[in-house]
Amino acid sequence: MEDSNKFAAAAATNVEGQAQNEERDPESNSIREPLLKRNRTLSSSPLAMVGAKVSYIESLDYEINENDLFKHDWRSRAQVQVLQYIFLKWALAFLVGLLTGVIASLINLAVENIAGYKLLAVMEYIENKRYLMGFLFFAGANFLLTLVAAVLCVFFAPTAAGPGIPEIKAYLNGVDTPNMYGATPLIVKIIGSIGAVSAGLDLGKEGPLVHIGSCIASLLGQGGPDNYRIKWRWLRYFNNDRDRRDLITCGASSGVCAAFRAPVGGVLFALEEVATWWRSALLWRTFFSTAVVVVVLRAFMEYCKSGDCGLFGKGGLIMFDVSGVSVRYHIVDIIPVAVIGVIGGLLGSLYNHILHKVLRLYNLINEKGKLQKLLLSLSVSIFTSVCLYGLPFLASCRPCDPSIPETCPTTGRTGNFKQFNCPKGHYNDLATLLLTTNDDAVRNVFSINTSTEFDILSLTIFFVLYFILGLITFGIAVPSGLFLPIILMGSAYGRMLGIAMGPYTKIDHGLYAVLGAASLMAGSMRMTVSLCVIFLELTNNLLLLPITMLVLLIAKTVGDCFNPSIYEIILELKGLPFLEAHPEPWMRNITVGELADVKPPVVTLRGIEKVGRIVDVLRNTTHNGFPVVDEGVMPPVGSQTGATELHGLVLRAHLLLGLKRKWFLPERRRTEEWEVREKFTCVDLAERWGKIDDVAVTKDEMEMYVDLHPITNTTPYTVVESMSAAKALVLFRQVGLRHMIIVPKYQASGASPVVGILTRQDLRAHNILSTFPHLAKSKVEKGH
């Protein structure tokens, strides 16, 4: 509640400023409002992390549009067509898994070889005592790789920067995140991920893989990129937001599975973190997709065992098998395990807090222009190279333990005992952690039965460095993921605690590192069930389950006491209107009728409307839905006089389709069903049809008529004006609405049957407090 108090206090003290810069819904601009006032951005912080504007973000049409064409389509659809539709759903789920697995394998292959050969060349320079040349080669290679990734993101696909998970989460919540799922962001994400990860930046490919899986799913569902779509009749069934939502959920699950080789964890990640709506049929399809991913990855790894994949060997896919170590813990070990959970929650919330400040600063830098974005990314790359190459010189050389069977020291790319600048028979433990690929660094710090391998000072330097690098790297204009930096940080302090507790516990230091990584991920991302299963699938040891569950629960509980999860913070920074699951308690004191009163009057259309009126409404409003009202309708029972009927809701896209197809009538009359079916199909109504500026209507056509009845959704969701905003928010989110029509509790004769329309923006707590500032003041005074 502390965050709520601060939020309310800010709303109370900034009412006047918000009145001028109020966050407005693109569907709330009235036809009576002057045109000069319409050029508003959607959010008070409209800049994405890479500086891309997100104004005029619209909602998605998840609601089933039950108009005459839809009803006829379902009545006339044969059993064969239904089976074709179901088969195609499963076929697309299979293709999503297959392509995600193949692309993830290629990314891993490229990263391991590029980074591997780079590090081998650096080690050769170091062996020959040519330290300066080694640094110049190391920093230069990292600089060029970062440059490639940053140039692609800055100039070709700004939405490919960052992890992409917050935008996917917003999309599955009902927000149409623009330019996120095209072919260009997909290609840039793939190449950019390879460049950024190979450059040794403190980021992972796990978040980008989730975005890559979602892009693949979206492109498959719509038949390819916008300019090269496959116009196959079967695929057109999926040109709607509902089916696209399900496919993108499969893609997100497949991406997590490809990152961690955790099929069940991938499904649970989609269920717990990104998906707002869930059902059993979707569970089966996502599980099927992740199963395909695992098969592809396993086949790829088996093939690479023959040595045909270059340097791709043990590395490439995060895998730390601790099944070979005996997991023993007693009741007294609960204490250090609980301490790890508390530290993870505290550090996770601190990391979120500082990262929030850093991203706000990056927003200001990125806003200045593309050159500034590039310079920021390249500056971080140079700083990272200096730290990774220079800090191992601060660590002292340690003698090799003859009892360890592994080769010591190692001079190649992989290995737990890197020689670096040490004499024969000695190794540099900090170089083992820093001068390697990120996946190998995870594998090294998680290594089991190596209690004396790392010095406490080296682990401290490693932790502090990756804490700083994680803060300054996330937010630059390259594809980046949060999973790996947090795993590295968490494993470092987990291992440090293992060293400190060495005499008092029997838990292996590698297991302490695993628990530390899990605790920091729960403390920052606030996930529990999916993380637990992911770590269980990775470690391949069921005995870790009880203590892993305990650590995750403690870390999440502690973190929730301070701030929201990192993904919620990024959603706020990007200005995405995400609807939370639980309304604020004070929202029960506001009715939807009061919310409608402060909005401009609702714009309605008649069942048979003039073309000129429709064009005027579309040009002078930004609404995406219009109530269709008929007057003089004879009710089936009751009064013999004509009544006013709310026939339904017609969408802007359907009005544009009618204008484009020139579906005009010379006189005011109702059309026959066969006339409608000649002009439109149900699939046509599922697609979007551009803007009103693209439609040419002559002066004579302006005087003609359009019958809106066949394309009107006759069963829109309506609520009575006395319903509380809290209850309306729950209904809006759970059903997946874009428009909620408010009807009067008492209707006088001849009065309009519509009080107003609520959209996503109207039900957000921030906007309600902006509209009703007295609520924020009373909320602060009462201490709610």
mmCIF file of N, CA and C in Angstrom, residues 224-334:
data_model
loop_
_atom_site.group_PDB
_atom_site.id
_atom_site.type_symbol
_atom_site.label_atom_id
_atom_site.label_comp_id
_atom_site.label_asym_id
_atom_site.label_seq_id
_atom_site.Cartn_x
_atom_site.Cartn_y
_atom_site.Cartn_z
ATOM 1 N N GLY A 224 2.580 -14.179 -43.458
ATOM 2 C CA GLY A 224 3.820 -13.539 -43.866
ATOM 3 C C GLY A 224 3.810 -12.047 -43.616
ATOM 4 N N PRO A 225 4.851 -11.334 -44.080
ATOM 5 C CA PRO A 225 4.914 -9.876 -43.900
ATOM 6 C C PRO A 225 3.770 -9.167 -44.615
ATOM 7 N N ASP A 226 3.528 -7.920 -44.250
ATOM 8 C CA ASP A 226 2.389 -7.173 -44.790
ATOM 9 C C ASP A 226 2.426 -7.072 -46.312
ATOM 10 N N ASN A 227 3.612 -6.853 -46.877
ATOM 11 C CA ASN A 227 3.713 -6.640 -48.326
ATOM 12 C C ASN A 227 3.753 -7.938 -49.123
ATOM 13 N N TYR A 228 3.972 -9.061 -48.452
ATOM 14 C CA TYR A 228 4.121 -10.342 -49.174
ATOM 15 C C TYR A 228 3.265 -11.426 -48.529
ATOM 16 N N ARG A 229 2.045 -11.110 -48.207
ATOM 17 C CA ARG A 229 1.186 -12.074 -47.525
ATOM 18 C C ARG A 229 0.714 -13.161 -48.473
ATOM 19 N N ILE A 230 0.618 -14.366 -47.921
ATOM 20 C CA ILE A 230 0.029 -15.472 -48.661
ATOM 21 C C ILE A 230 -1.487 -15.367 -48.527
ATOM 22 N N LYS A 231 -2.185 -15.216 -49.623
ATOM 23 C CA LYS A 231 -3.635 -15.030 -49.592
ATOM 24 C C LYS A 231 -4.365 -16.370 -49.626
ATOM 25 N N TRP A 232 -3.864 -17.327 -48.887
ATOM 26 C CA TRP A 232 -4.498 -18.634 -48.842
ATOM 27 C C TRP A 232 -5.782 -18.546 -48.028
ATOM 28 N N ARG A 233 -6.855 -19.152 -48.544
ATOM 29 C CA ARG A 233 -8.156 -19.000 -47.907
ATOM 30 C C ARG A 233 -8.141 -19.541 -46.474
ATOM 31 N N TRP A 234 -7.452 -20.653 -46.248
ATOM 32 C CA TRP A 234 -7.419 -21.225 -44.900
ATOM 33 C C TRP A 234 -6.736 -20.280 -43.915
ATOM 34 N N LEU A 235 -5.645 -19.653 -44.360
ATOM 35 C CA LEU A 235 -4.909 -18.779 -43.451
ATOM 36 C C LEU A 235 -5.708 -17.541 -43.073
ATOM 37 N N ARG A 236 -6.642 -17.135 -43.926
ATOM 38 C CA ARG A 236 -7.412 -15.932 -43.630
ATOM 39 C C ARG A 236 -8.298 -16.117 -42.399
ATOM 40 N N TYR A 237 -8.530 -17.377 -42.019
ATOM 41 C CA TYR A 237 -9.289 -17.603 -40.786
ATOM 42 C C TYR A 237 -8.569 -17.032 -39.576
ATOM 43 N N PHE A 238 -7.234 -16.881 -39.654
ATOM 44 C CA PHE A 238 -6.446 -16.445 -38.507
ATOM 45 C C PHE A 238 -6.128 -14.956 -38.552
ATOM 46 N N ASN A 239 -6.721 -14.233 -39.500
ATOM 47 C CA ASN A 239 -6.499 -12.796 -39.575
ATOM 48 C C ASN A 239 -7.422 -12.062 -38.612
ATOM 49 N N ASN A 240 -7.379 -12.463 -37.366
ATOM 50 C CA ASN A 240 -8.157 -11.770 -36.340
ATOM 51 C C ASN A 240 -7.334 -11.774 -35.056
ATOM 52 N N ASP A 241 -7.684 -10.872 -34.165
ATOM 53 C CA ASP A 241 -6.870 -10.669 -32.969
ATOM 54 C C ASP A 241 -6.929 -11.849 -32.012
ATOM 55 N N ARG A 242 -8.050 -12.551 -31.963
ATOM 56 C CA ARG A 242 -8.183 -13.656 -30.999
ATOM 57 C C ARG A 242 -7.229 -14.801 -31.333
ATOM 58 N N ASP A 243 -7.233 -15.252 -32.590
ATOM 59 C CA ASP A 243 -6.356 -16.353 -32.973
ATOM 60 C C ASP A 243 -4.896 -15.934 -32.978
ATOM 61 N N ARG A 244 -4.648 -14.682 -33.338
ATOM 62 C CA ARG A 244 -3.271 -14.188 -33.302
ATOM 63 C C ARG A 244 -2.752 -14.156 -31.864
ATOM 64 N N ARG A 245 -3.609 -13.815 -30.936
ATOM 65 C CA ARG A 245 -3.230 -13.818 -29.515
ATOM 66 C C ARG A 245 -2.798 -15.215 -29.072
ATOM 67 N N ASP A 246 -3.550 -16.231 -29.467
ATOM 68 C CA ASP A 246 -3.198 -17.597 -29.079
ATOM 69 C C ASP A 246 -1.871 -18.031 -29.691
ATOM 70 N N LEU A 247 -1.644 -17.667 -30.948
ATOM 71 C CA LEU A 247 -0.391 -18.047 -31.595
ATOM 72 C C LEU A 247 0.798 -17.364 -30.943
ATOM 73 N N ILE A 248 0.655 -16.091 -30.595
ATOM 74 C CA ILE A 248 1.761 -15.366 -29.964
ATOM 75 C C ILE A 248 2.046 -15.943 -28.580
ATOM 76 N N THR A 249 1.019 -16.430 -27.894
ATOM 77 C CA THR A 249 1.250 -17.108 -26.617
ATOM 78 C C THR A 249 2.087 -18.363 -26.821
ATOM 79 N N CYS A 250 1.793 -19.124 -27.876
ATOM 80 C CA CYS A 250 2.621 -20.298 -28.208
ATOM 81 C C CYS A 250 4.049 -19.879 -28.527
ATOM 82 N N GLY A 251 4.197 -18.774 -29.247
ATOM 83 C CA GLY A 251 5.530 -18.297 -29.595
ATOM 84 C C GLY A 251 6.341 -17.880 -28.381
ATOM 85 N N ALA A 252 5.693 -17.194 -27.421
ATOM 86 C CA ALA A 252 6.398 -16.778 -26.196
ATOM 87 C C ALA A 252 6.845 -17.996 -25.393
ATOM 88 N N SER A 253 5.977 -19.005 -25.274
ATOM 89 C CA SER A 253 6.341 -20.234 -24.562
ATOM 90 C C SER A 253 7.514 -20.928 -25.249
ATOM 91 N N SER A 254 7.472 -20.982 -26.582
ATOM 92 C CA SER A 254 8.544 -21.636 -27.324
ATOM 93 C C SER A 254 9.868 -20.906 -27.147
ATOM 94 N N GLY A 255 9.821 -19.573 -27.055
ATOM 95 C CA GLY A 255 11.041 -18.801 -26.869
ATOM 96 C C GLY A 255 11.719 -19.106 -25.543
ATOM 97 N N VAL A 256 10.938 -19.190 -24.463
ATOM 98 C CA VAL A 256 11.506 -19.533 -23.153
ATOM 99 C C VAL A 256 12.058 -20.947 -23.170
ATOM 100 N N CYS A 257 11.325 -21.845 -23.790
ATOM 101 C CA CYS A 257 11.791 -23.231 -23.892
ATOM 102 C C CYS A 257 13.100 -23.307 -24.666
ATOM 103 N N ALA A 258 13.223 -22.546 -25.757
ATOM 104 C CA ALA A 258 14.450 -22.555 -26.543
ATOM 105 C C ALA A 258 15.621 -21.966 -25.776
ATOM 106 N N ALA A 259 15.342 -21.017 -24.871
ATOM 107 C CA ALA A 259 16.413 -20.383 -24.108
ATOM 108 C C ALA A 259 16.960 -21.307 -23.034
ATOM 109 N N PHE A 260 16.084 -22.048 -22.355
ATOM 110 C CA PHE A 260 16.505 -22.841 -21.191
ATOM 111 C C PHE A 260 16.334 -24.348 -21.375
ATOM 112 N N ARG A 261 15.840 -24.768 -22.527
ATOM 113 C CA ARG A 261 15.519 -26.193 -22.723
ATOM 114 C C ARG A 261 14.588 -26.681 -21.623
ATOM 115 N N ALA A 262 13.556 -25.901 -21.355
ATOM 116 C CA ALA A 262 12.622 -26.218 -20.276
ATOM 117 C C ALA A 262 11.202 -26.128 -20.825
ATOM 118 N N PRO A 263 10.653 -27.212 -21.395
ATOM 119 C CA PRO A 263 9.335 -27.137 -22.038
ATOM 120 C C PRO A 263 8.208 -26.803 -21.073
ATOM 121 N N VAL A 264 8.177 -27.457 -19.906
ATOM 122 C CA VAL A 264 7.111 -27.165 -18.937
ATOM 123 C C VAL A 264 7.296 -25.761 -18.375
ATOM 124 N N GLY A 265 8.555 -25.372 -18.128
ATOM 125 C CA GLY A 265 8.818 -24.020 -17.651
ATOM 126 C C GLY A 265 8.360 -22.968 -18.647
ATOM 127 N N GLY A 266 8.508 -23.247 -19.945
ATOM 128 C CA GLY A 266 8.049 -22.305 -20.961
ATOM 129 C C GLY A 266 6.554 -22.112 -20.935
ATOM 130 N N VAL A 267 5.810 -23.206 -20.789
ATOM 131 C CA VAL A 267 4.347 -23.110 -20.709
ATOM 132 C C VAL A 267 3.934 -22.324 -19.475
ATOM 133 N N LEU A 268 4.567 -22.626 -18.342
ATOM 134 C CA LEU A 268 4.210 -21.940 -17.096
ATOM 135 C C LEU A 268 4.624 -20.474 -17.124
ATOM 136 N N PHE A 269 5.715 -20.151 -17.831
ATOM 137 C CA PHE A 269 6.108 -18.750 -17.972
ATOM 138 C C PHE A 269 5.018 -17.957 -18.694
ATOM 139 N N ALA A 270 4.492 -18.531 -19.777
ATOM 140 C CA ALA A 270 3.409 -17.854 -20.499
ATOM 141 C C ALA A 270 2.177 -17.716 -19.616
ATOM 142 N N LEU A 271 1.869 -18.755 -18.853
ATOM 143 C CA LEU A 271 0.684 -18.733 -17.994
ATOM 144 C C LEU A 271 0.847 -17.728 -16.859
ATOM 145 N N GLU A 272 2.018 -17.704 -16.232
ATOM 146 C CA GLU A 272 2.215 -16.870 -15.036
ATOM 147 C C GLU A 272 2.550 -15.425 -15.363
ATOM 148 N N GLU A 273 3.328 -15.199 -16.421
ATOM 149 C CA GLU A 273 3.912 -13.878 -16.613
ATOM 150 C C GLU A 273 3.294 -13.080 -17.750
ATOM 151 N N VAL A 274 3.076 -13.684 -18.923
ATOM 152 C CA VAL A 274 2.709 -12.870 -20.085
ATOM 153 C C VAL A 274 1.239 -12.959 -20.471
ATOM 154 N N ALA A 275 0.601 -14.099 -20.291
ATOM 155 C CA ALA A 275 -0.772 -14.261 -20.796
ATOM 156 C C ALA A 275 -1.786 -13.723 -19.798
ATOM 157 N N THR A 276 -2.726 -12.916 -20.279
ATOM 158 C CA THR A 276 -3.808 -12.411 -19.436
ATOM 159 C C THR A 276 -4.989 -13.371 -19.432
ATOM 160 N N TRP A 277 -5.282 -13.990 -20.588
ATOM 161 C CA TRP A 277 -6.393 -14.946 -20.681
ATOM 162 C C TRP A 277 -5.827 -16.326 -20.972
ATOM 163 N N TRP A 278 -6.408 -17.327 -20.342
ATOM 164 C CA TRP A 278 -5.885 -18.689 -20.471
ATOM 165 C C TRP A 278 -7.039 -19.672 -20.485
ATOM 166 N N ARG A 279 -6.868 -20.757 -21.202
ATOM 167 C CA ARG A 279 -7.881 -21.813 -21.221
ATOM 168 C C ARG A 279 -7.180 -23.128 -21.547
ATOM 169 N N SER A 280 -7.870 -24.220 -21.328
ATOM 170 C CA SER A 280 -7.245 -25.536 -21.426
ATOM 171 C C SER A 280 -6.775 -25.845 -22.848
ATOM 172 N N ALA A 281 -7.543 -25.429 -23.867
ATOM 173 C CA ALA A 281 -7.139 -25.701 -25.250
ATOM 174 C C ALA A 281 -5.816 -25.023 -25.572
ATOM 175 N N LEU A 282 -5.622 -23.821 -25.062
ATOM 176 C CA LEU A 282 -4.370 -23.097 -25.293
ATOM 177 C C LEU A 282 -3.214 -23.782 -24.563
ATOM 178 N N LEU A 283 -3.492 -24.351 -23.395
ATOM 179 C CA LEU A 283 -2.468 -25.066 -22.640
ATOM 180 C C LEU A 283 -1.905 -26.225 -23.457
ATOM 181 N N TRP A 284 -2.781 -26.963 -24.120
ATOM 182 C CA TRP A 284 -2.344 -28.109 -24.922
ATOM 183 C C TRP A 284 -1.478 -27.661 -26.083
ATOM 184 N N ARG A 285 -1.886 -26.600 -26.765
ATOM 185 C CA ARG A 285 -1.136 -26.164 -27.939
ATOM 186 C C ARG A 285 0.229 -25.586 -27.568
ATOM 187 N N THR A 286 0.300 -24.817 -26.476
ATOM 188 C CA THR A 286 1.600 -24.280 -26.057
ATOM 189 C C THR A 286 2.538 -25.410 -25.637
ATOM 190 N N PHE A 287 1.986 -26.413 -24.959
ATOM 191 C CA PHE A 287 2.806 -27.552 -24.552
ATOM 192 C C PHE A 287 3.316 -28.317 -25.775
ATOM 193 N N PHE A 288 2.464 -28.431 -26.786
ATOM 194 C CA PHE A 288 2.858 -29.091 -28.029
ATOM 195 C C PHE A 288 3.996 -28.318 -28.707
ATOM 196 N N SER A 289 3.883 -26.977 -28.739
ATOM 197 C CA SER A 289 4.932 -26.149 -29.347
ATOM 198 C C SER A 289 6.264 -26.317 -28.625
ATOM 199 N N THR A 290 6.233 -26.279 -27.287
ATOM 200 C CA THR A 290 7.486 -26.401 -26.535
ATOM 201 C C THR A 290 8.087 -27.803 -26.679
ATOM 202 N N ALA A 291 7.232 -28.814 -26.807
ATOM 203 C CA ALA A 291 7.743 -30.170 -27.019
ATOM 204 C C ALA A 291 8.498 -30.254 -28.346
ATOM 205 N N VAL A 292 7.976 -29.604 -29.380
ATOM 206 C CA VAL A 292 8.662 -29.585 -30.675
ATOM 207 C C VAL A 292 10.010 -28.875 -30.557
ATOM 208 N N VAL A 293 10.041 -27.770 -29.796
ATOM 209 C CA VAL A 293 11.291 -27.024 -29.607
ATOM 210 C C VAL A 293 12.355 -27.921 -28.978
ATOM 211 N N VAL A 294 11.969 -28.655 -27.938
ATOM 212 C CA VAL A 294 12.931 -29.509 -27.236
ATOM 213 C C VAL A 294 13.482 -30.584 -28.167
ATOM 214 N N VAL A 295 12.627 -31.162 -28.992
ATOM 215 C CA VAL A 295 13.080 -32.196 -29.938
ATOM 216 C C VAL A 295 14.095 -31.598 -30.913
ATOM 217 N N VAL A 296 13.807 -30.393 -31.421
ATOM 218 C CA VAL A 296 14.728 -29.747 -32.361
ATOM 219 C C VAL A 296 16.072 -29.462 -31.686
ATOM 220 N N LEU A 297 16.049 -28.925 -30.481
ATOM 221 C CA LEU A 297 17.285 -28.608 -29.771
ATOM 222 C C LEU A 297 18.099 -29.862 -29.482
ATOM 223 N N ARG A 298 17.421 -30.919 -29.060
ATOM 224 C CA ARG A 298 18.126 -32.172 -28.773
ATOM 225 C C ARG A 298 18.761 -32.737 -30.043
ATOM 226 N N ALA A 299 18.036 -32.686 -31.158
ATOM 227 C CA ALA A 299 18.593 -33.176 -32.425
ATOM 228 C C ALA A 299 19.807 -32.344 -32.833
ATOM 229 N N PHE A 300 19.719 -31.044 -32.634
ATOM 230 C CA PHE A 300 20.828 -30.155 -32.978
ATOM 231 C C PHE A 300 22.053 -30.459 -32.122
ATOM 232 N N MET A 301 21.864 -30.674 -30.841
ATOM 233 C CA MET A 301 22.992 -30.954 -29.949
ATOM 234 C C MET A 301 23.614 -32.317 -30.254
ATOM 235 N N GLU A 302 22.789 -33.284 -30.596
ATOM 236 C CA GLU A 302 23.322 -34.596 -30.961
ATOM 237 C C GLU A 302 24.166 -34.504 -32.233
ATOM 238 N N TYR A 303 23.685 -33.710 -33.181
ATOM 239 C CA TYR A 303 24.442 -33.537 -34.424
ATOM 240 C C TYR A 303 25.782 -32.861 -34.158
ATOM 241 N N CYS A 304 25.788 -31.860 -33.254
ATOM 242 C CA CYS A 304 27.004 -31.098 -32.988
ATOM 243 C C CYS A 304 28.032 -31.898 -32.190
ATOM 244 N N LYS A 305 27.631 -33.013 -31.603
ATOM 245 C CA LYS A 305 28.603 -33.843 -30.885
ATOM 246 C C LYS A 305 29.637 -34.450 -31.823
ATOM 247 N N SER A 306 29.292 -34.500 -33.108
ATOM 248 C CA SER A 306 30.231 -35.062 -34.091
ATOM 249 C C SER A 306 31.356 -34.092 -34.422
ATOM 250 N N GLY A 307 31.258 -32.860 -33.945
ATOM 251 C CA GLY A 307 32.312 -31.873 -34.179
ATOM 252 C C GLY A 307 32.138 -31.053 -35.421
ATOM 253 N N ASP A 308 30.938 -31.083 -36.030
ATOM 254 C CA ASP A 308 30.699 -30.325 -37.257
ATOM 255 C C ASP A 308 30.181 -28.914 -37.004
ATOM 256 N N CYS A 309 30.128 -28.493 -35.740
ATOM 257 C CA CYS A 309 29.551 -27.183 -35.401
ATOM 258 C C CYS A 309 30.614 -26.203 -34.915
ATOM 259 N N GLY A 310 31.851 -26.390 -35.310
ATOM 260 C CA GLY A 310 32.904 -25.470 -34.903
ATOM 261 C C GLY A 310 33.186 -25.574 -33.416
ATOM 262 N N LEU A 311 33.130 -24.449 -32.740
ATOM 263 C CA LEU A 311 33.425 -24.399 -31.308
ATOM 264 C C LEU A 311 32.208 -24.701 -30.450
ATOM 265 N N PHE A 312 31.084 -24.979 -31.086
ATOM 266 C CA PHE A 312 29.888 -25.279 -30.297
ATOM 267 C C PHE A 312 30.039 -26.673 -29.693
ATOM 268 N N GLY A 313 30.231 -26.704 -28.380
ATOM 269 C CA GLY A 313 30.395 -27.984 -27.706
ATOM 270 C C GLY A 313 29.478 -28.060 -26.522
ATOM 271 N N LYS A 314 30.057 -27.956 -25.343
ATOM 272 C CA LYS A 314 29.238 -27.970 -24.132
ATOM 273 C C LYS A 314 28.408 -26.702 -24.020
ATOM 274 N N GLY A 315 28.943 -25.584 -24.511
ATOM 275 C CA GLY A 315 28.271 -24.302 -24.327
ATOM 276 C C GLY A 315 27.120 -24.119 -25.278
ATOM 277 N N GLY A 316 26.634 -22.874 -25.324
ATOM 278 C CA GLY A 316 25.604 -22.538 -26.294
ATOM 279 C C GLY A 316 24.206 -22.533 -25.754
ATOM 280 N N LEU A 317 23.863 -23.500 -24.946
ATOM 281 C CA LEU A 317 22.548 -23.527 -24.314
ATOM 282 C C LEU A 317 22.784 -23.644 -22.811
ATOM 283 N N ILE A 318 22.198 -22.739 -22.051
ATOM 284 C CA ILE A 318 22.425 -22.751 -20.607
ATOM 285 C C ILE A 318 21.990 -24.100 -20.048
ATOM 286 N N MET A 319 22.934 -24.822 -19.507
ATOM 287 C CA MET A 319 22.615 -26.130 -18.931
ATOM 288 C C MET A 319 23.597 -26.403 -17.810
ATOM 289 N N PHE A 320 23.114 -26.491 -16.606
ATOM 290 C CA PHE A 320 24.008 -26.805 -15.493
ATOM 291 C C PHE A 320 23.443 -28.023 -14.780
ATOM 292 N N ASP A 321 24.037 -29.149 -15.072
ATOM 293 C CA ASP A 321 23.551 -30.420 -14.552
ATOM 294 C C ASP A 321 24.187 -30.688 -13.195
ATOM 295 N N VAL A 322 23.403 -30.608 -12.144
ATOM 296 C CA VAL A 322 23.926 -30.901 -10.800
ATOM 297 C C VAL A 322 23.369 -32.222 -10.288
ATOM 298 N N SER A 323 22.933 -33.065 -11.223
ATOM 299 C CA SER A 323 22.368 -34.342 -10.797
ATOM 300 C C SER A 323 23.436 -35.262 -10.218
ATOM 301 N N GLY A 324 24.720 -34.968 -10.533
ATOM 302 C CA GLY A 324 25.780 -35.831 -10.052
ATOM 303 C C GLY A 324 26.198 -35.564 -8.626
ATOM 304 N N VAL A 325 25.724 -34.476 -8.030
ATOM 305 C CA VAL A 325 26.119 -34.149 -6.661
ATOM 306 C C VAL A 325 25.022 -34.590 -5.701
ATOM 307 N N SER A 326 25.433 -35.080 -4.572
ATOM 308 C CA SER A 326 24.445 -35.507 -3.570
ATOM 309 C C SER A 326 23.936 -34.276 -2.828
ATOM 310 N N VAL A 327 22.641 -34.044 -2.902
ATOM 311 C CA VAL A 327 22.036 -32.893 -2.237
ATOM 312 C C VAL A 327 21.632 -33.313 -0.834
ATOM 313 N N ARG A 328 22.367 -32.794 0.132
ATOM 314 C CA ARG A 328 22.048 -33.102 1.524
ATOM 315 C C ARG A 328 21.823 -31.813 2.273
ATOM 316 N N TYR A 329 20.730 -31.720 2.969
ATOM 317 C CA TYR A 329 20.521 -30.554 3.826
ATOM 318 C C TYR A 329 19.681 -30.976 5.014
ATOM 319 N N HIS A 330 19.918 -30.281 6.141
ATOM 320 C CA HIS A 330 19.233 -30.566 7.386
ATOM 321 C C HIS A 330 18.388 -29.361 7.777
ATOM 322 N N ILE A 331 17.728 -29.486 8.890
ATOM 323 C CA ILE A 331 16.821 -28.430 9.320
ATOM 324 C C ILE A 331 17.565 -27.127 9.558
ATOM 325 N N VAL A 332 18.839 -27.220 9.982
ATOM 326 C CA VAL A 332 19.610 -26.005 10.236
ATOM 327 C C VAL A 332 19.941 -25.277 8.935
ATOM 328 N N ASP A 333 19.944 -25.994 7.793
ATOM 329 C CA ASP A 333 20.233 -25.355 6.506
ATOM 330 C C ASP A 333 19.097 -24.464 6.029
ATOM 331 N N ILE A 334 17.958 -24.531 6.675
ATOM 332 C CA ILE A 334 16.850 -23.642 6.320
ATOM 333 C C ILE A 334 17.250 -22.188 6.555
#
